[in-house]
Short mmCIF file of C-alpha atoms in Angstrom, two decimals:
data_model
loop_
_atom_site.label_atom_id
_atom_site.label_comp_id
_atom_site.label_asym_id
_atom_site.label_seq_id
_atom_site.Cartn_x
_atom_site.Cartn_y
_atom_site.Cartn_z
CA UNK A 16 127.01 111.49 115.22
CA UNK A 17 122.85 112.53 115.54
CA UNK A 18 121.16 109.85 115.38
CA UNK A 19 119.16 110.40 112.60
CA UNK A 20 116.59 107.32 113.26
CA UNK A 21 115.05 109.82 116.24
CA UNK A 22 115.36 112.86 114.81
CA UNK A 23 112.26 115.04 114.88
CA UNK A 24 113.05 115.85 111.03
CA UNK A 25 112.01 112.30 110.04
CA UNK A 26 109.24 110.79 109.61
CA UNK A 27 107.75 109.70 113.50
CA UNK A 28 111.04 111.25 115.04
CA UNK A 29 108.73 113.84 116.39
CA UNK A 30 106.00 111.36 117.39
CA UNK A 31 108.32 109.69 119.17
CA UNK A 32 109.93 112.57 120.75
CA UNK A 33 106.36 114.02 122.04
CA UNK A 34 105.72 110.36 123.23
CA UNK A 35 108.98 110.57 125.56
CA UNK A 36 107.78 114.37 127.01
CA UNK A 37 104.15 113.83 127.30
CA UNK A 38 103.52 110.44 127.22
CA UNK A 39 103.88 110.29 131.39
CA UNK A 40 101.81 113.36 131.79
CA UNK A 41 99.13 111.82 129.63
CA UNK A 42 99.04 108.40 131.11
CA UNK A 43 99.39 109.50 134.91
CA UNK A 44 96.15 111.97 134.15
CA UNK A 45 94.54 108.40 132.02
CA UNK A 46 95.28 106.57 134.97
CA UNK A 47 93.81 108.99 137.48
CA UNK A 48 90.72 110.20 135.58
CA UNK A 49 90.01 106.18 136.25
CA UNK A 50 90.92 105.87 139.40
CA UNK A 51 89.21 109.33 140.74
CA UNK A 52 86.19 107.95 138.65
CA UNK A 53 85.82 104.49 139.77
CA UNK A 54 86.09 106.06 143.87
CA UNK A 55 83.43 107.82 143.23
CA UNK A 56 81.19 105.13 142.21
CA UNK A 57 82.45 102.90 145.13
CA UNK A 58 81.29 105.76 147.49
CA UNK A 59 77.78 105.54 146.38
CA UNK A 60 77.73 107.66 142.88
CA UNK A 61 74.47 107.13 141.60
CA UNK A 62 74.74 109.26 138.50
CA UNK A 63 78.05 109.12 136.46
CA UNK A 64 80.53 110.85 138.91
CA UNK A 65 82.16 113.20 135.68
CA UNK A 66 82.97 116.08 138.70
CA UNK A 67 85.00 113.20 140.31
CA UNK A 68 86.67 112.78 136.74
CA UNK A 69 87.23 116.76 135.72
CA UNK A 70 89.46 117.05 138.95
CA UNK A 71 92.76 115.32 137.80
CA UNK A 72 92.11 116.41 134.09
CA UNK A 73 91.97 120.02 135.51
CA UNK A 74 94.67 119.92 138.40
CA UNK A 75 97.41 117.61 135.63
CA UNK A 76 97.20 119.19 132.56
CA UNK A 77 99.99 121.12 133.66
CA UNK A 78 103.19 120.88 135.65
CA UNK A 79 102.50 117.85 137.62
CA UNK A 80 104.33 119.25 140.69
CA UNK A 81 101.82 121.51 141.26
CA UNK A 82 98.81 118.87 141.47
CA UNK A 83 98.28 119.73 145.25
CA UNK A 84 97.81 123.28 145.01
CA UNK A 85 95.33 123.75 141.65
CA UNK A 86 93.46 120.18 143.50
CA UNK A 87 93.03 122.23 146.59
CA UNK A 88 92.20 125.02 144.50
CA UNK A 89 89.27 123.42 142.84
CA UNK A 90 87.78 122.11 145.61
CA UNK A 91 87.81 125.36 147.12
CA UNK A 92 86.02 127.07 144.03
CA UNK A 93 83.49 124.42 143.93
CA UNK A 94 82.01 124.97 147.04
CA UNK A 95 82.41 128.30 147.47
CA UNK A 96 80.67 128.45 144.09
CA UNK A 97 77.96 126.17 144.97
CA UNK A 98 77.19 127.72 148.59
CA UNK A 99 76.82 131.74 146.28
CA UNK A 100 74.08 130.04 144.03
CA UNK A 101 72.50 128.50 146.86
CA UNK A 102 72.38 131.52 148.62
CA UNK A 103 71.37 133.23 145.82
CA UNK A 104 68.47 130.94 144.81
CA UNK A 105 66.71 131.15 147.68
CA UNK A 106 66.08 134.68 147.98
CA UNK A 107 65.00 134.94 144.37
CA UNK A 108 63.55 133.24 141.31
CA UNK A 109 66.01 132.30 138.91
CA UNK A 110 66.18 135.75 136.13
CA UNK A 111 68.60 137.54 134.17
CA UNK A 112 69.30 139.56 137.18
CA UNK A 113 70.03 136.73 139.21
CA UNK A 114 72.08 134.98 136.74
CA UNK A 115 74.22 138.42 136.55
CA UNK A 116 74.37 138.57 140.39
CA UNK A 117 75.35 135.27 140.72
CA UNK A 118 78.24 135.11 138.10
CA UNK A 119 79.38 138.66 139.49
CA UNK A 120 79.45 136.98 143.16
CA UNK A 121 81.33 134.18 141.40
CA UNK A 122 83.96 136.63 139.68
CA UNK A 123 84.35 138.80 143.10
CA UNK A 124 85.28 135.79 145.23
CA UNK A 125 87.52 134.31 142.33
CA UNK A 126 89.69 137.26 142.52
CA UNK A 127 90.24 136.47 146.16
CA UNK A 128 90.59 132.42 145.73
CA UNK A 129 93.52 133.13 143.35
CA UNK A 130 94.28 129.93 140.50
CA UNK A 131 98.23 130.31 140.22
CA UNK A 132 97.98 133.97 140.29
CA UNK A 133 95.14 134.34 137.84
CA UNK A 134 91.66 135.17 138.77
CA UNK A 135 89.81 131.92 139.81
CA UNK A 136 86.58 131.30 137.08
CA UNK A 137 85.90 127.77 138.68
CA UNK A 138 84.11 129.99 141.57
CA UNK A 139 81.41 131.99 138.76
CA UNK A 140 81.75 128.26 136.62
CA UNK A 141 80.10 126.49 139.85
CA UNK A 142 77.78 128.58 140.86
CA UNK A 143 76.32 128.64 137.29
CA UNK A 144 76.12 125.09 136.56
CA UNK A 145 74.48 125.01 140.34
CA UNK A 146 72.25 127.82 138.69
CA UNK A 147 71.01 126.19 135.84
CA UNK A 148 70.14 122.70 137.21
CA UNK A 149 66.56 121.96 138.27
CA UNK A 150 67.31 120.27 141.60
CA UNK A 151 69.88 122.87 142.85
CA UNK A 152 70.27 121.60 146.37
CA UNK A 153 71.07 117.72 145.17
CA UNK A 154 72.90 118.65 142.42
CA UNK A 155 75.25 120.98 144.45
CA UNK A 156 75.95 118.43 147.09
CA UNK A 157 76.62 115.93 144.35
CA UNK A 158 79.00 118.24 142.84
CA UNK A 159 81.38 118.98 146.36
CA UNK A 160 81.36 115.63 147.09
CA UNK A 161 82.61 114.36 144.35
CA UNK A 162 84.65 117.22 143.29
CA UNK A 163 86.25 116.03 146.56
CA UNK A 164 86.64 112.25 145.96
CA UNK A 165 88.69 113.30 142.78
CA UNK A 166 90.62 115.72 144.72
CA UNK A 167 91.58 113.36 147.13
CA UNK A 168 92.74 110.30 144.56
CA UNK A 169 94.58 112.99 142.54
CA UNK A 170 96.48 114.08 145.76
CA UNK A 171 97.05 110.90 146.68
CA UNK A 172 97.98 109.32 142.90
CA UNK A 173 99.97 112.39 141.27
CA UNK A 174 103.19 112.11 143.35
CA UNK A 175 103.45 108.22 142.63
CA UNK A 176 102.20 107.84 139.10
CA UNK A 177 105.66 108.55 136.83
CA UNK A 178 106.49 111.16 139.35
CA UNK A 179 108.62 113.89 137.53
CA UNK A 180 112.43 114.30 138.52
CA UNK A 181 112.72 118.28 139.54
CA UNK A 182 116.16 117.20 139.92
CA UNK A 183 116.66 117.09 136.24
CA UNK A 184 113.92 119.70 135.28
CA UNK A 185 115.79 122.30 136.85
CA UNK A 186 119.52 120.97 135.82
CA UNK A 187 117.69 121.83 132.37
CA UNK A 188 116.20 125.40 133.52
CA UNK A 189 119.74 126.09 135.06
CA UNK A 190 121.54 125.64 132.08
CA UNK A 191 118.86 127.53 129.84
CA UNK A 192 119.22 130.62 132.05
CA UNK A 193 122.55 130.37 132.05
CA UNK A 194 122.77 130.53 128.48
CA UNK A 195 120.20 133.33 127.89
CA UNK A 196 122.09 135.12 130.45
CA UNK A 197 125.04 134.68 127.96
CA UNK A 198 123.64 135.49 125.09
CA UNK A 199 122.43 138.21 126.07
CA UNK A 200 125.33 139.79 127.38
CA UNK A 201 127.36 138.99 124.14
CA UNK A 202 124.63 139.65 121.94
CA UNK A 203 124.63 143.24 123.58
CA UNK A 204 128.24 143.83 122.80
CA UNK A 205 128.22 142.66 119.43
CA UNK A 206 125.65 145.78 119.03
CA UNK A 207 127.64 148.36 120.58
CA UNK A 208 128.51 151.01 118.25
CA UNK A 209 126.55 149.68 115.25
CA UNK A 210 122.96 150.61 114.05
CA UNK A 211 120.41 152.03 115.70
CA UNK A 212 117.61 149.26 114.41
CA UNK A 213 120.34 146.47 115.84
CA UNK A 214 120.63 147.75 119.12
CA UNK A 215 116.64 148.21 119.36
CA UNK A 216 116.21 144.13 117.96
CA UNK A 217 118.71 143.39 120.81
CA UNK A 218 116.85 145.18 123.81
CA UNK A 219 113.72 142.85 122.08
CA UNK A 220 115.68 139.94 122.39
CA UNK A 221 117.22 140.40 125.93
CA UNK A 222 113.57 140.99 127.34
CA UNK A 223 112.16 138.00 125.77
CA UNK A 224 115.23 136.32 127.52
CA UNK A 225 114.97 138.09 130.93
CA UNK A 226 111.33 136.92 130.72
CA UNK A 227 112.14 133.19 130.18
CA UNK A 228 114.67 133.58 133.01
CA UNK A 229 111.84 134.90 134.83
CA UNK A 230 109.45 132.08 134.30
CA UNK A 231 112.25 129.77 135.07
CA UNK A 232 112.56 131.07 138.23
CA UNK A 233 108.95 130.52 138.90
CA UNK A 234 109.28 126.89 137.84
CA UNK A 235 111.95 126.31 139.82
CA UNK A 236 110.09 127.18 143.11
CA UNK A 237 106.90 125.75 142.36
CA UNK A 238 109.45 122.45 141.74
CA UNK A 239 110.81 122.95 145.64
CA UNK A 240 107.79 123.61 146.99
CA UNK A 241 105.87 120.37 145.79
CA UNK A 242 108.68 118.45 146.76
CA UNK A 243 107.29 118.58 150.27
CA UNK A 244 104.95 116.56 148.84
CA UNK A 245 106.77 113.90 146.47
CA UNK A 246 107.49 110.99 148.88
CA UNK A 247 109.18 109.39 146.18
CA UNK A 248 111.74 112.68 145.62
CA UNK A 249 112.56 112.94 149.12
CA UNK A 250 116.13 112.18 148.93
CA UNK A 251 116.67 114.82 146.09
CA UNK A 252 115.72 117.71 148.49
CA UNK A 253 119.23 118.78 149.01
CA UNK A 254 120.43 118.93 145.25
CA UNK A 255 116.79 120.71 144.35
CA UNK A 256 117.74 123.18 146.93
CA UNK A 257 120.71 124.04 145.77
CA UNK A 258 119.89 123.95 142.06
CA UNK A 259 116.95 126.26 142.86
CA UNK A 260 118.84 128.88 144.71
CA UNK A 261 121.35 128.95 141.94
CA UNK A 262 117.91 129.55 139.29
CA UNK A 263 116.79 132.08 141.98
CA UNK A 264 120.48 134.32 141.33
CA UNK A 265 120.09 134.02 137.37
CA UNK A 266 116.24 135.66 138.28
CA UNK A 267 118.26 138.45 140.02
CA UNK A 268 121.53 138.74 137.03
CA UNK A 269 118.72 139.11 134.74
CA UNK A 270 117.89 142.76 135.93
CA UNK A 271 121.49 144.07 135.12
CA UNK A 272 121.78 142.31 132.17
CA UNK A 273 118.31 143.87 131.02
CA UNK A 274 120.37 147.25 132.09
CA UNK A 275 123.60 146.84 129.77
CA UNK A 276 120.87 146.42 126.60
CA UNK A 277 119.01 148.98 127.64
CA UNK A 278 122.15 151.39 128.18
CA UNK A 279 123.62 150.18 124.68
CA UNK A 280 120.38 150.88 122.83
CA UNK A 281 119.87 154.47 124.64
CA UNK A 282 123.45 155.45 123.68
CA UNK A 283 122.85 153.92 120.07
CA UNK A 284 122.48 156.37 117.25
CA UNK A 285 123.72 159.66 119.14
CA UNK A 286 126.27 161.30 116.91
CA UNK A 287 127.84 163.25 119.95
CA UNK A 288 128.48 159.66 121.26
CA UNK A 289 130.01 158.08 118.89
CA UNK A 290 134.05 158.39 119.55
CA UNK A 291 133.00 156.67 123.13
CA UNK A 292 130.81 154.40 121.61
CA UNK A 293 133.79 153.60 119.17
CA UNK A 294 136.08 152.91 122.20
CA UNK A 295 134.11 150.67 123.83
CA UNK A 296 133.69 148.20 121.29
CA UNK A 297 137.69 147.61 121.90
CA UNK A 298 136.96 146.76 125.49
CA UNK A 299 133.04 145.97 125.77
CA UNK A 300 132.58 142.41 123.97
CA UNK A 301 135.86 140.82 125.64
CA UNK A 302 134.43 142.00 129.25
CA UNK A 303 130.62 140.71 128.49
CA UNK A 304 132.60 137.59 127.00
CA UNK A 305 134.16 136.71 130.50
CA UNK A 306 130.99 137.67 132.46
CA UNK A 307 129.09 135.80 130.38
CA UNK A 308 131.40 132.66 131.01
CA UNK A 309 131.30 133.61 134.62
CA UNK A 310 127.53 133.12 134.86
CA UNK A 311 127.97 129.88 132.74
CA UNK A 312 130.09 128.31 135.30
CA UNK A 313 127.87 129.40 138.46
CA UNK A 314 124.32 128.28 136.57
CA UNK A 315 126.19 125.19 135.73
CA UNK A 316 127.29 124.80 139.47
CA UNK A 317 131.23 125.26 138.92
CA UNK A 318 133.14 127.56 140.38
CA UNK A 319 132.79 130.85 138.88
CA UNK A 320 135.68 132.92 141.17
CA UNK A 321 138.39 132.19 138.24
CA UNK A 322 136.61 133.77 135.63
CA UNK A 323 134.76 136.64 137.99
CA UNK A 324 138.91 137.53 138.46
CA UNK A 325 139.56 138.27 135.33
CA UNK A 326 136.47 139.88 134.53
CA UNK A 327 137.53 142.02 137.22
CA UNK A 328 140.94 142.44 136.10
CA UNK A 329 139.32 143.72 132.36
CA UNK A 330 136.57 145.95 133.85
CA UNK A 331 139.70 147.88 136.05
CA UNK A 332 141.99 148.35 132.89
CA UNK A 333 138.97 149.58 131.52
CA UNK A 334 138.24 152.22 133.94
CA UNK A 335 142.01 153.01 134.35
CA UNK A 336 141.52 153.79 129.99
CA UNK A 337 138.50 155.65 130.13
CA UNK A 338 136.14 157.19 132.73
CA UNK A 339 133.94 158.84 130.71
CA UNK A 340 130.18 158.62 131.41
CA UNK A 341 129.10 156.37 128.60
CA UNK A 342 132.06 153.81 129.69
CA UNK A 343 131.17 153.95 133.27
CA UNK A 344 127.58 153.59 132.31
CA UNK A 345 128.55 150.02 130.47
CA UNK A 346 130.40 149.05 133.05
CA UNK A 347 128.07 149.68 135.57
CA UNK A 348 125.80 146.47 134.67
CA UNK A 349 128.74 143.95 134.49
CA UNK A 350 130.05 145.00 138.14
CA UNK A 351 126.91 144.24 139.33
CA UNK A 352 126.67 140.61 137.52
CA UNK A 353 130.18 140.04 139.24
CA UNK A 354 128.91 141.79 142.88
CA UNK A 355 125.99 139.15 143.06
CA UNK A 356 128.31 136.25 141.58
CA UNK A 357 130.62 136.68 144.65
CA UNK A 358 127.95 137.41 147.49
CA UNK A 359 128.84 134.02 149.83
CA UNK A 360 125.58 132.23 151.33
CA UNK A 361 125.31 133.10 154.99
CA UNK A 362 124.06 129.67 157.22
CA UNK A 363 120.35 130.89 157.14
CA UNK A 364 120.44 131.25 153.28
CA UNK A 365 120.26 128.79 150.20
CA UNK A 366 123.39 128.35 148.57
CA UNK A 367 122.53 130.61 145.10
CA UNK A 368 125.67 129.06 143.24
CA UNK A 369 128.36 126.37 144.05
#
């Protein structure tokens, strides 16, 4: 039975339910923000260190496995930010034309010192703050300096402070792309051979899918990568590993999946279509019904060969029946699902399921 007492539908269920997700994250960047602060002032702060203090709020307001990297990539910013309005103020006299050439200097190099992929503002944000103060040279060596103290407690404090599990993180991205895989492929036979509006709201739906499947395959890596750095985690490296590679094969299902929607809505609403439309939906759902279970099982780190079999088994009986473009078409995507379900991992490889 639910328990109703925690239940986000009652009153404080959801309090209590945001407390338990983001109460950690909240109280290891609390925790920090002191820590980074109080670092500073014992190296000799003799202003309120707040550059000390943005670090951690900056580098763990996000996934906390990737505190290294966005600390690093601060720091980086900073002073190359601080060193462009340096430059910049002493050739000239501080002007609108400055102020442009200096934010534009900031923007150029931000698109090389890349923030998770996105262009990098703390670069242009620097060097204007450094622009705008009265003692530039004091205040910009303030700034790295501290920006640096903070970097270094956050580096040093984010893998110890409630340290997230990636173990269980992506045991929960594993099973979500494993069942957006499967809805998916259901979802697009249930379609087949009905309206043309249906089969267009399905294509939406798989690509919002494919893109969470897509983003969980990003999450997953970012996980294995900053477990280098987790001393705490070190033990979990292994089952990470292997629940990573498996996230890495839904990234890759995704494509053909993405493929069977897109051939169902294509074929949708064509008249001269619709006898092999027709026969398909007698063969289609069953077959995306044991893929579908197939990908279940790997995601979920079972073994998948029972159910890839008889997926097999359906998809031949089909193609004995009918041969016919459109059926070969649909079939197409679910061979491939089943190809990349039974590809063994060579020694050199990651296990992707098992």
């Amino acid at each position: 039975m639910t328990d109703l007492v925690d239940s986000p539908a009652r009153p404080g269920g959801r309090a209590r339910a945001l407390l338990r997700t983001e109460g950690p994250a909240a109280a290891r960047i609390l925790v920090t923000v002191a820590a980074a602060w109080q670092a500073a002032l014992w190296l000799g702060a003799d202003q309120p260190p707040v550059f000390a203090a943005i670090v951690p709020l900056v580098a763990l307001r996000g996934d906390p496995m990737t505190a290294l990297g966005t600390s690093l990539q601060r720091i980086l910013g900073v002073v190359a930010g601080v060193l462009i309005a340096i430059a910049v103020l002493n050739l000239w006299q501080p002007s609108t034309l400055t102020l442009t050439l200096v934010v534009a200097l900031g923007l150029g190099v931000g698109m090389v010192l890349r923030a998770g992929g996105a262009l990098n503002i703390q670069v242009a944000l620097s060097s204007l703050l450094v622009f705008a103060n009265a003692s530039p040279d004091s205040y910009a060596l303030d700034r790295v300096w501290e920006t640096a103290a903070g970097a270094a407690v956050t580096i040093l404090l984010a893998p110890l402070l409630w340290p997230p599990d990636p173990q269980r993180v992506l045991t929960a991205v594993s099973a979500d792309c494993g069942a957006r895989l499967s809805r998916s492929l259901t979802g697009t036979a249930a379609v087949l051979g009905g309206g043309q509006a249906a089969a267009q709201d399905n294509l939406a739906r798989v690509h919002a899918h494919v893109e969470a499947v897509h983003a969980g395959a990003a999450r997953a890596r970012e996980a294995e990568r900053a477990l280098r750095f987790n001393p705490l985690r070190r033990r979990q490296r292994g089952s990470v590993r292997l629940r990573a590679g498996r996230i890495a094969g839904a990234d890759g299902l995704a494509a053909h999946v993405a493929t069977l929607a897109g051939e169902v809505a294509a074929f949708t609403g064509r008249e001269d279509l619709a006898p092999d439309l027709a026969r398909a939906r007698l063969r289609v759902p069953e077959l995306a019904s044991l893929t579908a279970r197939a990908v279940e099982l790997a995601l979920s780190g079972d073994d998948p060969r029972a159910a890839v079999t008889a997926a097999r088994e359906g998809l031949a009986a089909y193609a004995r029946a009918d041969s016919r473009p459109v059926a070969v078409a649909l079939r197409r995507p679910l061979h491939r699902v089943l190809d990349e379900l039974e590809v063994p991992p060579t020694e050199d490889q990651r296990p992707t399921y098992g």
